[in-house]
Amino acid sequence: MENTSEKSHDADIQPCEKKALVGMTQLQLQDVVETLGMPRFTAMQIADWLYVKRVVSIDEMTNLSKKNRLKLAATYTVGRKAPAFEQRSVDGTVKYLFDTADGKAVESVYIPDGDRATLCISSQKGCRMGCRFCMTGRQGYHGNLSAAEIINQILSVPDSEKLTNVVFMGMGEPMDNVDAVLQVVEVLTAKWGLAWSPKRITVSSIGKMPELRRLLDETSVHVAISVHSPFHAEREQLMPVERAFAVKDVMALLSQYDFAHQRRLSVEYIMWEGLNDDLAHAEALTKLLRHVDSRVNLIRFHAIPGSNLRTSNEANMEAFRDYLNKQGIICTVRRSRGEDIFAACGMLAGKVK
Ligand code: SF4
């Protein structure tokens, strides 16, 4: 881990006993101001301070009267919190650790790449989906993150203003915390919020279907589905979610939506040696994807302690990719980032090593 730098940040910007304003939608802010007897338009002023001017304290909201600022501050706080710790990879990736209100920790990963800067964010403290190959799953489930805690990751990383993209691929299954995730997508894309194009946002899922349908219907963000095996029995061994929502049914659902134009569907496929990296799997995957417009990302596996799963070798990955490409499916081997700081796919544990 030489060349890897670590730095502790000072404690948060403000204590968080009070309710957080950040993460609230325009309607929720209207409720807040009306309950406090303030004019309705104050909600728009607060949204502007939170999401455009990005203040970290109510005191900075200087177009609110002193009296209203005091009234607001009696119950609410902005809710911004700087990361408690950061760790830098040799490849420029930075992993940030955020403390949560109940003393847990979650991670976000900043991935600069040419003129793109992507932040991979967490939606839950741990995860209850139990995927066999995942460090987050291994540590169990410790609760959902609030919309404030999710959006805080985006607003409070040091390079926040440089972000071009956000991916919900950190700790947790986003569809297991769908209300908060949809709220954050609304804040990110609304005119009164950060006013991002939905094309800058990708939400991943292992295929929790009722909630996935909501994401598909209520937003137009890109979607990434973790498949990892096209075979029911094998996928069930790797990902218990297959028992409740078979991947073929997930694909049938996705086939009802348009991924050929503005919106993109990616299929995530971790490759394990001798398990799912042969041409029989490539053929079955092609069949599984025949009714959806998708592109496939092949992902190297990063060994986790106590697991006998091993990553596929380059030759098998390339043969797999070439097979899919020949079948007309865009397929690439994804470059791994931040492995030396345990920031790569499947390695997030809410702890800095
Ligand atoms: Fe949860 Fe995703 Fe890990 Fe599965 S892969 S245990 S859904 S965080």
PDB file of C-alpha atoms and ligand atoms in Angstrom, residues 127 129-131 133-134 136-137 172-173 206, ligand 1:
ATOM      1  CA  CYS A 127     -26.733  -4.951   3.099  1.00  0.00           C
ATOM      2  CA  MET A 129     -29.096  -9.314   0.247  1.00  0.00           C
ATOM      3  CA  GLY A 130     -26.375 -11.809   1.212  1.00  0.00           C
ATOM      4  CA  CYS A 131     -24.524 -12.084  -2.115  1.00  0.00           C
ATOM      5  CA  PHE A 133     -18.996 -12.608  -3.216  1.00  0.00           C
ATOM      6  CA  CYS A 134     -19.479  -9.239  -1.536  1.00  0.00           C
ATOM      7  CA  THR A 136     -20.717  -5.420   2.183  1.00  0.00           C
ATOM      8  CA  GLY A 137     -23.087  -8.388   2.214  1.00  0.00           C
ATOM      9  CA  GLY A 172     -26.365  -1.654  -0.056  1.00  0.00           C
ATOM     10  CA  GLU A 173     -29.042  -2.582  -2.574  1.00  0.00           C
ATOM     11  CA  ILE A 206     -29.683  -6.993  -8.180  1.00  0.00           C
TER      12      ILE A 206
HETATM   13 FE1  SF4 B   1     -25.785  -6.147  -1.224  1.00  0.00          FE
HETATM   14 FE2  SF4 B   1     -24.929  -5.464  -3.651  1.00  0.00          FE
HETATM   15 FE3  SF4 B   1     -23.294  -6.713  -1.946  1.00  0.00          FE
HETATM   16 FE4  SF4 B   1     -25.342  -8.057  -3.025  1.00  0.00          FE
HETATM   17  S1  SF4 B   1     -23.582  -7.198  -4.123  1.00  0.00           S
HETATM   18  S2  SF4 B   1     -24.721  -8.077  -0.859  1.00  0.00           S
HETATM   19  S3  SF4 B   1     -26.886  -6.426  -3.129  1.00  0.00           S
HETATM   20  S4  SF4 B   1     -24.162  -4.673  -1.682  1.00  0.00           S
END
